Amino acid sequence: MTRLVVVSNRVTVPKSRQKPQAGGLAVALSGALAEYGGLWFGWDGRVEETLPGAPERTEVDGITYATTPLTPYEHDNYYAGYSNTVLWPLCHFMLARMEYHGDYRRSYEAVNERFADELTPLLEGDELIWVNDYHLVPLARALRERGVERPIGFFLHIPFPSYGLLKAMPGWRDWLRALATYDLVGLQTAEDRRALETSLVYGLGAEWVEGGVRLGDQVIRTTARPVGVDVEELAALAADSTGSRRVNRLVESLGARDLIIGAERLDYSKGLPHRFDAYERLLEDQRRRRGRTVFMQIASPSRENIGEYELLRETLESRAGHINGRFADFDWVPTRYMNKTFARGSLLGFFRIARVGFVTPLRDGMNLVAKEFVAAQDPEDPGVLVLSELAGAAAELEAAVIVNPYDREGMAAGLEQALSMSRAERVERWQQMIEVITRNSLTAWRRNYLADLEAAAAGLNR
Ligand code: F6P
């Protein structure tokens, strides 16, 4: 059987399979590796002045992890710089937050070259190579330059920008050409897939063919495969967690009040200030909700050394303080804002007892929190998902209360609709959503993507 080589920017080596990594994506990728056998290569999350000559190799449950640190320069320019201050805002439609420097770009290329240098000797010539995410677009080209001929697929976990936006990024043509080196490019939604193909056609002169585009004599296949969650596992974790001390303490602290919950990384793409404003608007418009609801926002620290993220943290602290100062009473505080990370089980327990999951990114490739919220619900008495139409997940979760995250008034109305929804309607909407996310599970995602990659490989005559 073909070996699988997965490459992603961040790799956490698990202690053992009994203690799997926290993130859903990590679970999906290690699941794929467990099935095929193989290697996982990427950054180990450390920043070191001196690089070891070769990646550190660790074997856990039949999977080889080959990891490397970044130097402080690479971290600031490749990771914080080009990946997260150029590509991240660009792909999330936020040009005003994009800041381009030539050094960022050069470091991005150089790190991808270094990764290719370190990965090439680990290849045995019989593998499928699967590269994940925007940090690593130039990797396939760098591998090809080193003589690697095996099929290479790419999956973009974040949105693909429209052609008009893409052109705002200096060097966009070369970046797009590098992406066109892959045999298969996977995206989260049909909309992202169309955006990529349009850029390849209008920007590089490719032509549409069945299953993708042709550029010169190369066919770049494209596929839309929405990332999913492991519904059964999440539902079991959420149900187990409801009796836990933490969840009980939350329930006691709420009393008879309805909980509106948001939980994500502290990132400007998540639309958190807009969300706080919408809750304030709800309290303005619906006096009866005062004293009867609590909005709890968990924002886990992320990319803390990037200026925009520090600013956002300050903004949210002041918004939460403002709402509480304006509406709190001697026995009720309307918002609970936490800048910390909770264990997965606790979070799922919190989701299960919430009346509303408030998930309103300004732009998001998929948004797994939306799916996790649905998976965590009690089938007999589910909460309501209020979801941004700009999250990739909105294409699947049509039975959510769909809102526009820039519309404060519309979001407040969405919250009111969710809070006053009958149990019968909540159950009906939840059933529709659970059916979709069970079908488009995490396992289905990786199996479908890898089947597409195998099909692309079979069509190659390299
Ligand atoms: O795809 C977006 C992503 O890179 C995820 O893979 C990851 O969980 C998240 O953004 C945060 O990324 P990081 O902390 O590595 O910058």
PDB file of C-alpha atoms in Angstrom, residues 249-250 252-255 257 259 276 294-298 320 324 333-338:
ATOM      1  CA  ARG A 249     -20.702  25.266  38.727  1.00  0.00           C
ATOM      2  CA  LEU A 250     -21.613  27.057  35.512  1.00  0.00           C
ATOM      3  CA  GLU A 252     -25.492  26.979  39.327  1.00  0.00           C
ATOM      4  CA  SER A 253     -24.047  30.367  38.526  1.00  0.00           C
ATOM      5  CA  LEU A 254     -26.569  30.877  35.719  1.00  0.00           C
ATOM      6  CA  GLY A 255     -29.645  30.017  37.750  1.00  0.00           C
ATOM      7  CA  ARG A 257     -30.840  32.547  32.934  1.00  0.00           C
ATOM      8  CA  LEU A 259     -26.639  31.117  28.278  1.00  0.00           C
ATOM      9  CA  PHE A 276     -20.394  42.068  21.661  1.00  0.00           C
ATOM     10  CA  VAL A 294     -25.735  35.769  30.076  1.00  0.00           C
ATOM     11  CA  PHE A 295     -23.354  36.096  27.156  1.00  0.00           C
ATOM     12  CA  MET A 296     -20.191  34.108  27.834  1.00  0.00           C
ATOM     13  CA  GLN A 297     -17.325  34.593  25.407  1.00  0.00           C
ATOM     14  CA  ILE A 298     -14.227  32.433  25.674  1.00  0.00           C
ATOM     15  CA  ALA A 320     -17.114  43.684  27.865  1.00  0.00           C
ATOM     16  CA  ASN A 324     -21.363  45.342  32.041  1.00  0.00           C
ATOM     17  CA  VAL A 333     -23.537  40.615  35.117  1.00  0.00           C
ATOM     18  CA  PRO A 334     -24.507  40.369  31.417  1.00  0.00           C
ATOM     19  CA  THR A 335     -21.161  39.371  29.840  1.00  0.00           C
ATOM     20  CA  ARG A 336     -18.487  36.982  30.997  1.00  0.00           C
ATOM     21  CA  TYR A 337     -15.389  37.427  28.930  1.00  0.00           C
ATOM     22  CA  MET A 338     -12.451  35.073  29.357  1.00  0.00           C
TER      23      MET A 338
END
